Amino acid sequence: QVQLVESGGGLVQPGGSLRLSCEASGITFSIYTMGWYRQAPTKQRELVAFISSGGNTNYADSVKGRFTISRDNAKNTVYLQMNSLRPEDTAVYRCNANHPKLGYLKYWGQGTQVTVSS
């Protein structure tokens, strides 16, 4: 059974930082492209960042320079370091795993709430 379990969300003031974690089980983690998505109320889901099995990264323009995605294959975990947080970063953040060749092998975590407010 595949599981992606996120943690690290919470309430933070504008300008603050949070680090999200997503631990995967049931997949060969090292070969998967891992991503973070977010969805705010009344808005469409947005890709925040992804990291390939080889460590290549890509970010949404709205988070470039503030967020950093990384992975630890030994721990089957992907991270999202979020700095200089803004109220508009408030959303449910979900972890995603995509097989690099088999498009139907796609998995999601349950999500973790991030709220940026004073």
CSV table of N, CA and C in Angstrom, one decimal:
chain,number,residue,atom,x,y,z
A,1,GLN,N,0.8,-1.2,0.0
A,1,GLN,CA,0.0,0.0,0.0
A,1,GLN,C,0.9,1.3,0.0
A,2,VAL,N,0.6,2.2,-0.9
A,2,VAL,CA,1.4,3.4,-1.0
A,2,VAL,C,0.8,4.4,-0.1
A,3,GLN,N,1.7,5.1,0.7
A,3,GLN,CA,1.3,6.2,1.5
A,3,GLN,C,2.3,7.3,1.4
A,4,LEU,N,1.7,8.5,1.4
A,4,LEU,CA,2.5,9.8,1.4
A,4,LEU,C,1.9,10.5,2.6
A,5,VAL,N,2.8,10.8,3.6
A,5,VAL,CA,2.3,11.4,4.8
A,5,VAL,C,3.0,12.7,5.0
A,6,GLU,N,2.3,13.9,4.9
A,6,GLU,CA,2.9,15.2,5.1
A,6,GLU,C,2.8,15.6,6.6
A,7,SER,N,3.8,16.5,6.9
A,7,SER,CA,3.8,17.1,8.2
A,7,SER,C,4.5,18.4,8.2
A,8,GLY,N,4.4,19.2,9.2
A,8,GLY,CA,5.1,20.4,9.3
A,8,GLY,C,4.3,21.7,9.0
A,9,GLY,N,3.0,21.5,8.7
A,9,GLY,CA,2.2,22.7,8.5
A,9,GLY,C,1.8,23.4,9.8
A,10,GLY,N,1.2,24.5,9.7
A,10,GLY,CA,0.8,25.3,10.9
A,10,GLY,C,0.5,26.7,10.6
A,11,LEU,N,0.4,27.5,11.7
A,11,LEU,CA,0.2,28.9,11.6
A,11,LEU,C,1.5,29.7,11.8
A,12,VAL,N,1.8,30.6,10.9
A,12,VAL,CA,3.1,31.3,11.0
A,12,VAL,C,2.8,32.8,10.6
A,13,GLN,N,3.5,33.7,11.2
A,13,GLN,CA,3.4,35.1,10.9
A,13,GLN,C,4.0,35.4,9.5
A,14,PRO,N,3.5,36.5,8.9
A,14,PRO,CA,4.2,36.9,7.6
A,14,PRO,C,5.7,37.1,7.8
A,15,GLY,N,6.5,36.7,6.9
A,15,GLY,CA,7.9,36.8,7.0
A,15,GLY,C,8.6,35.6,7.7
A,16,GLY,N,7.7,34.7,8.2
A,16,GLY,CA,8.3,33.5,8.9
A,16,GLY,C,8.6,32.4,8.0
A,17,SER,N,9.0,31.3,8.6
A,17,SER,CA,9.4,30.1,7.9
A,17,SER,C,8.7,28.8,8.4
A,18,LEU,N,8.6,27.9,7.5
A,18,LEU,CA,8.1,26.5,7.9
A,18,LEU,C,8.8,25.6,7.0
A,19,ARG,N,9.0,24.3,7.5
A,19,ARG,CA,9.5,23.3,6.6
A,19,ARG,C,8.5,22.1,6.6
A,20,LEU,N,8.0,21.8,5.4
A,20,LEU,CA,7.1,20.7,5.3
A,20,LEU,C,7.9,19.4,4.9
A,21,SER,N,7.4,18.3,5.4
A,21,SER,CA,8.0,17.0,5.1
A,21,SER,C,6.9,16.1,4.5
A,22,CYS,N,7.4,15.2,3.7
A,22,CYS,CA,6.5,14.2,3.1
A,22,CYS,C,7.2,12.9,3.1
A,23,GLU,N,6.8,11.9,3.9
A,23,GLU,CA,7.5,10.6,3.9
A,23,GLU,C,6.6,9.6,3.1
A,24,ALA,N,7.3,8.9,2.2
A,24,ALA,CA,6.6,8.0,1.4
A,24,ALA,C,6.9,6.6,1.8
A,25,SER,N,6.0,5.7,1.6
A,25,SER,CA,6.2,4.3,1.8
A,25,SER,C,5.4,3.5,0.7
A,26,GLY,N,5.9,2.3,0.4
A,26,GLY,CA,5.2,1.5,-0.6
A,26,GLY,C,5.6,1.7,-2.0
A,27,ILE,N,6.6,2.6,-2.2
A,27,ILE,CA,7.1,2.9,-3.6
A,27,ILE,C,8.6,2.9,-3.6
A,28,THR,N,9.2,2.7,-4.7
A,28,THR,CA,10.7,2.9,-4.9
A,28,THR,C,10.9,4.4,-5.0
A,29,PHE,N,11.0,5.0,-3.8
A,29,PHE,CA,11.0,6.5,-3.7
A,29,PHE,C,12.1,7.1,-4.6
A,30,SER,N,13.2,6.5,-4.7
A,30,SER,CA,14.4,7.2,-5.4
A,30,SER,C,14.1,7.4,-6.9
A,31,ILE,N,13.2,6.7,-7.5
A,31,ILE,CA,13.0,6.8,-8.9
A,31,ILE,C,11.9,7.8,-9.2
A,32,TYR,N,11.1,8.2,-8.2
A,32,TYR,CA,9.9,9.0,-8.5
A,32,TYR,C,10.3,10.5,-8.5
A,33,THR,N,9.6,11.2,-9.4
A,33,THR,CA,9.6,12.7,-9.3
A,33,THR,C,8.6,13.1,-8.2
A,34,MET,N,9.1,13.9,-7.3
A,34,MET,CA,8.3,14.3,-6.1
A,34,MET,C,7.9,15.8,-6.3
A,35,GLY,N,6.7,16.1,-5.9
A,35,GLY,CA,6.3,17.5,-6.0
A,35,GLY,C,5.4,17.9,-4.9
A,36,TRP,N,5.3,19.2,-4.7
A,36,TRP,CA,4.4,19.9,-3.8
A,36,TRP,C,3.4,20.7,-4.5
A,37,TYR,N,2.2,20.5,-4.2
A,37,TYR,CA,1.1,21.3,-4.8
A,37,TYR,C,0.4,22.1,-3.6
A,38,ARG,N,-0.4,23.1,-4.0
A,38,ARG,CA,-1.1,23.8,-2.9
A,38,ARG,C,-2.5,24.2,-3.5
A,39,GLN,N,-3.5,24.3,-2.7
A,39,GLN,CA,-4.8,24.8,-3.1
A,39,GLN,C,-5.4,25.6,-2.0
A,40,ALA,N,-5.7,26.9,-2.3
A,40,ALA,CA,-6.3,27.8,-1.4
A,40,ALA,C,-7.8,27.8,-1.7
A,41,PRO,N,-8.6,28.1,-0.7
A,41,PRO,CA,-10.1,28.2,-0.9
A,41,PRO,C,-10.4,29.0,-2.1
A,42,THR,N,-11.3,28.5,-2.9
A,42,THR,CA,-11.8,29.2,-4.1
A,42,THR,C,-10.8,29.3,-5.2
A,43,LYS,N,-9.6,28.7,-5.1
A,43,LYS,CA,-8.6,28.8,-6.1
A,43,LYS,C,-8.3,27.4,-6.7
A,44,GLN,N,-7.7,27.4,-7.8
A,44,GLN,CA,-7.3,26.1,-8.4
A,44,GLN,C,-6.0,25.6,-7.8
A,45,ARG,N,-5.9,24.3,-7.9
A,45,ARG,CA,-4.6,23.7,-7.4
A,45,ARG,C,-3.4,24.2,-8.2
A,46,GLU,N,-2.4,24.5,-7.5
A,46,GLU,CA,-1.2,25.0,-8.1
A,46,GLU,C,0.0,24.2,-7.8
A,47,LEU,N,0.9,23.9,-8.8
A,47,LEU,CA,2.1,23.3,-8.6
A,47,LEU,C,3.1,24.3,-8.0
A,48,VAL,N,3.6,23.9,-6.8
A,48,VAL,CA,4.6,24.8,-6.1
A,48,VAL,C,6.0,24.5,-6.6
A,49,ALA,N,6.4,23.2,-6.5
A,49,ALA,CA,7.8,22.8,-6.9
A,49,ALA,C,7.8,21.4,-7.1
A,50,PHE,N,8.8,20.9,-7.9
A,50,PHE,CA,9.0,19.5,-8.0
A,50,PHE,C,10.5,19.2,-8.1
A,51,ILE,N,10.9,18.0,-7.8
A,51,ILE,CA,12.3,17.6,-7.8
A,51,ILE,C,12.3,16.2,-8.5
A,52,SER,N,13.2,16.0,-9.5
A,52,SER,CA,13.3,14.8,-10.2
A,52,SER,C,14.2,13.8,-9.4
A,53,SER,N,14.2,12.6,-9.9
A,53,SER,CA,15.0,11.6,-9.2
A,53,SER,C,16.5,12.0,-9.2
A,54,GLY,N,16.9,12.7,-10.2
A,54,GLY,CA,18.3,13.2,-10.3
A,54,GLY,C,18.6,14.5,-9.6
A,55,GLY,N,17.5,15.0,-9.0
A,55,GLY,CA,17.7,16.2,-8.2
A,55,GLY,C,17.5,17.5,-8.9
A,56,ASN,N,17.0,17.5,-10.2
A,56,ASN,CA,16.6,18.7,-10.9
A,56,ASN,C,15.4,19.3,-10.2
A,57,THR,N,15.3,20.6,-10.1
A,57,THR,CA,14.2,21.2,-9.4
A,57,THR,C,13.5,22.3,-10.3
A,58,ASN,N,12.3,22.5,-10.0
A,58,ASN,CA,11.5,23.5,-10.8
A,58,ASN,C,10.5,24.2,-9.8
A,59,TYR,N,10.3,25.5,-9.9
A,59,TYR,CA,9.5,26.2,-9.0
A,59,TYR,C,8.5,27.1,-9.7
A,60,ALA,N,7.3,27.3,-9.1
A,60,ALA,CA,6.4,28.3,-9.5
A,60,ALA,C,7.0,29.6,-9.4
A,61,ASP,N,6.7,30.6,-10.3
A,61,ASP,CA,7.3,31.9,-10.2
A,61,ASP,C,7.0,32.6,-8.9
A,62,SER,N,5.8,32.3,-8.3
A,62,SER,CA,5.4,32.9,-7.1
A,62,SER,C,6.2,32.6,-5.9
A,63,VAL,N,7.0,31.5,-6.0
A,63,VAL,CA,7.8,31.0,-4.8
A,63,VAL,C,9.3,31.0,-5.0
A,64,LYS,N,9.7,31.3,-6.3
A,64,LYS,CA,11.1,31.3,-6.6
A,64,LYS,C,11.9,32.2,-5.6
A,65,GLY,N,13.0,31.7,-5.1
A,65,GLY,CA,13.8,32.6,-4.2
A,65,GLY,C,13.4,32.5,-2.8
A,66,ARG,N,12.2,31.9,-2.5
A,66,ARG,CA,11.7,31.8,-1.2
A,66,ARG,C,11.6,30.4,-0.7
A,67,PHE,N,11.2,29.5,-1.6
A,67,PHE,CA,11.0,28.1,-1.2
A,67,PHE,C,12.1,27.3,-1.8
A,68,THR,N,12.4,26.2,-1.1
A,68,THR,CA,13.4,25.2,-1.6
A,68,THR,C,12.9,23.8,-1.4
A,69,ILE,N,12.9,23.0,-2.5
A,69,ILE,CA,12.5,21.6,-2.4
A,69,ILE,C,13.8,20.8,-2.4
A,70,SER,N,13.7,19.7,-1.6
A,70,SER,CA,14.9,18.8,-1.5
A,70,SER,C,14.4,17.4,-1.2
A,71,ARG,N,15.2,16.4,-1.3
A,71,ARG,CA,14.8,15.1,-1.0
A,71,ARG,C,15.9,14.3,-0.4
A,72,ASP,N,15.6,13.4,0.5
A,72,ASP,CA,16.5,12.5,1.1
A,72,ASP,C,16.1,11.0,0.8
A,73,ASN,N,16.7,10.4,-0.2
A,73,ASN,CA,16.3,9.1,-0.6
A,73,ASN,C,16.5,8.1,0.5
A,74,ALA,N,17.4,8.3,1.3
A,74,ALA,CA,17.7,7.3,2.4
A,74,ALA,C,16.5,7.3,3.4
A,75,LYS,N,15.8,8.4,3.5
A,75,LYS,CA,14.7,8.5,4.4
A,75,LYS,C,13.3,8.5,3.7
A,76,ASN,N,13.3,8.3,2.4
A,76,ASN,CA,12.1,8.3,1.6
A,76,ASN,C,11.3,9.6,1.8
A,77,THR,N,11.9,10.7,1.9
A,77,THR,CA,11.3,11.9,2.3
A,77,THR,C,11.6,13.1,1.4
A,78,VAL,N,10.6,13.9,1.1
A,78,VAL,CA,10.8,15.1,0.3
A,78,VAL,C,10.4,16.3,1.3
A,79,TYR,N,11.2,17.4,1.1
A,79,TYR,CA,11.0,18.5,2.0
A,79,TYR,C,10.6,19.8,1.2
A,80,LEU,N,9.9,20.7,1.8
A,80,LEU,CA,9.7,22.0,1.2
A,80,LEU,C,10.0,23.0,2.3
A,81,GLN,N,11.2,23.7,2.1
A,81,GLN,CA,11.5,24.8,3.0
A,81,GLN,C,10.9,26.0,2.5
A,82,MET,N,10.1,26.7,3.4
A,82,MET,CA,9.4,27.9,2.9
A,82,MET,C,9.8,29.0,3.8
A,83,ASN,N,10.4,30.0,3.2
A,83,ASN,CA,10.9,31.2,3.9
A,83,ASN,C,10.2,32.4,3.4
A,84,SER,N,10.3,33.5,4.1
A,84,SER,CA,9.6,34.8,3.8
A,84,SER,C,8.2,34.6,3.4
A,85,LEU,N,7.5,33.8,4.2
A,85,LEU,CA,6.1,33.5,3.9
A,85,LEU,C,5.2,34.7,3.9
A,86,ARG,N,4.2,34.6,3.0
A,86,ARG,CA,3.2,35.7,2.8
A,86,ARG,C,1.8,35.2,3.0
A,87,PRO,N,0.9,36.1,3.3
A,87,PRO,CA,-0.5,35.6,3.5
A,87,PRO,C,-1.0,34.9,2.3
A,88,GLU,N,-0.6,35.2,1.1
A,88,GLU,CA,-1.1,34.5,-0.1
A,88,GLU,C,-0.5,33.1,-0.3
A,89,ASP,N,0.4,32.7,0.6
A,89,ASP,CA,0.9,31.4,0.6
A,89,ASP,C,0.0,30.4,1.4
A,90,THR,N,-1.0,31.0,2.1
A,90,THR,CA,-2.0,30.2,2.8
A,90,THR,C,-2.7,29.2,1.9
A,91,ALA,N,-2.6,28.0,2.3
A,91,ALA,CA,-3.3,26.9,1.4
A,91,ALA,C,-3.1,25.6,2.1
A,92,VAL,N,-3.8,24.6,1.6
A,92,VAL,CA,-3.4,23.2,1.9
A,92,VAL,C,-2.4,22.7,0.9
A,93,TYR,N,-1.3,22.2,1.5
A,93,TYR,CA,-0.1,21.8,0.7
A,93,TYR,C,-0.2,20.2,0.7
A,94,ARG,N,-0.1,19.7,-0.5
A,94,ARG,CA,-0.1,18.3,-0.7
A,94,ARG,C,1.1,17.8,-1.5
A,95,CYS,N,1.6,16.6,-1.0
A,95,CYS,CA,2.7,16.0,-1.6
A,95,CYS,C,2.3,15.1,-2.8
A,96,ASN,N,3.1,15.0,-3.8
A,96,ASN,CA,2.7,14.2,-5.0
A,96,ASN,C,3.9,13.3,-5.4
A,97,ALA,N,3.7,12.1,-5.8
A,97,ALA,CA,4.7,11.2,-6.4
A,97,ALA,C,4.3,10.8,-7.8
A,98,ASN,N,5.2,11.0,-8.7
A,98,ASN,CA,5.0,10.6,-10.1
A,98,ASN,C,6.1,9.7,-10.6
A,99,HIS,N,5.6,8.5,-11.1
A,99,HIS,CA,6.6,7.6,-11.7
A,99,HIS,C,7.1,8.3,-13.0
A,100,PRO,N,8.4,8.2,-13.3
A,100,PRO,CA,9.0,9.0,-14.4
A,100,PRO,C,8.6,8.5,-15.8
A,101,LYS,N,8.1,7.2,-15.8
A,101,LYS,CA,7.8,6.6,-17.1
A,101,LYS,C,6.3,6.1,-17.2
A,102,LEU,N,5.8,5.7,-16.1
A,102,LEU,CA,4.4,5.2,-16.1
A,102,LEU,C,3.5,6.2,-15.5
A,103,GLY,N,2.8,7.0,-16.4
A,103,GLY,CA,2.0,8.1,-16.0
A,103,GLY,C,0.9,7.8,-15.1
A,104,TYR,N,0.4,6.5,-15.1
A,104,TYR,CA,-0.7,6.1,-14.3
A,104,TYR,C,-0.3,5.9,-12.8
A,105,LEU,N,1.0,5.8,-12.6
A,105,LEU,CA,1.5,5.6,-11.2
A,105,LEU,C,1.7,7.0,-10.6
A,106,LYS,N,0.7,7.5,-10.0
A,106,LYS,CA,0.7,8.8,-9.4
A,106,LYS,C,0.0,8.8,-8.1
A,107,TYR,N,0.6,9.3,-7.1
A,107,TYR,CA,0.1,9.2,-5.7
A,107,TYR,C,0.1,10.6,-5.0
A,108,TRP,N,-0.9,10.7,-4.1
A,108,TRP,CA,-1.1,12.0,-3.3
A,108,TRP,C,-1.1,11.7,-1.8
A,109,GLY,N,-0.6,12.7,-1.1
A,109,GLY,CA,-0.7,12.7,0.3
A,109,GLY,C,-2.1,13.4,0.7
A,110,GLN,N,-2.4,13.4,2.0
A,110,GLN,CA,-3.7,13.9,2.4
A,110,GLN,C,-3.6,15.4,2.6
A,111,GLY,N,-2.5,16.0,2.7
A,111,GLY,CA,-2.4,17.5,2.8
A,111,GLY,C,-2.1,18.0,4.2
A,112,THR,N,-1.5,19.1,4.2
A,112,THR,CA,-1.2,19.8,5.5
A,112,THR,C,-1.5,21.3,5.3
A,113,GLN,N,-2.2,21.8,6.3
A,113,GLN,CA,-2.6,23.2,6.2
A,113,GLN,C,-1.5,24.2,6.6
A,114,VAL,N,-1.2,25.2,5.8
A,114,VAL,CA,-0.3,26.3,6.1
A,114,VAL,C,-1.1,27.6,6.1
A,115,THR,N,-1.0,28.2,7.2
A,115,THR,CA,-1.7,29.5,7.3
A,115,THR,C,-0.7,30.6,7.7
A,116,VAL,N,-0.7,31.6,6.9
A,116,VAL,CA,0.2,32.8,7.1
A,116,VAL,C,-0.6,34.0,7.5
A,117,SER,N,-0.5,34.4,8.8
A,117,SER,CA,-1.4,35.4,9.3
A,117,SER,C,-0.8,36.1,10.5
A,118,SER,N,-1.0,37.3,10.7
A,118,SER,CA,-0.6,38.0,11.9
A,118,SER,C,-1.7,38.0,12.9
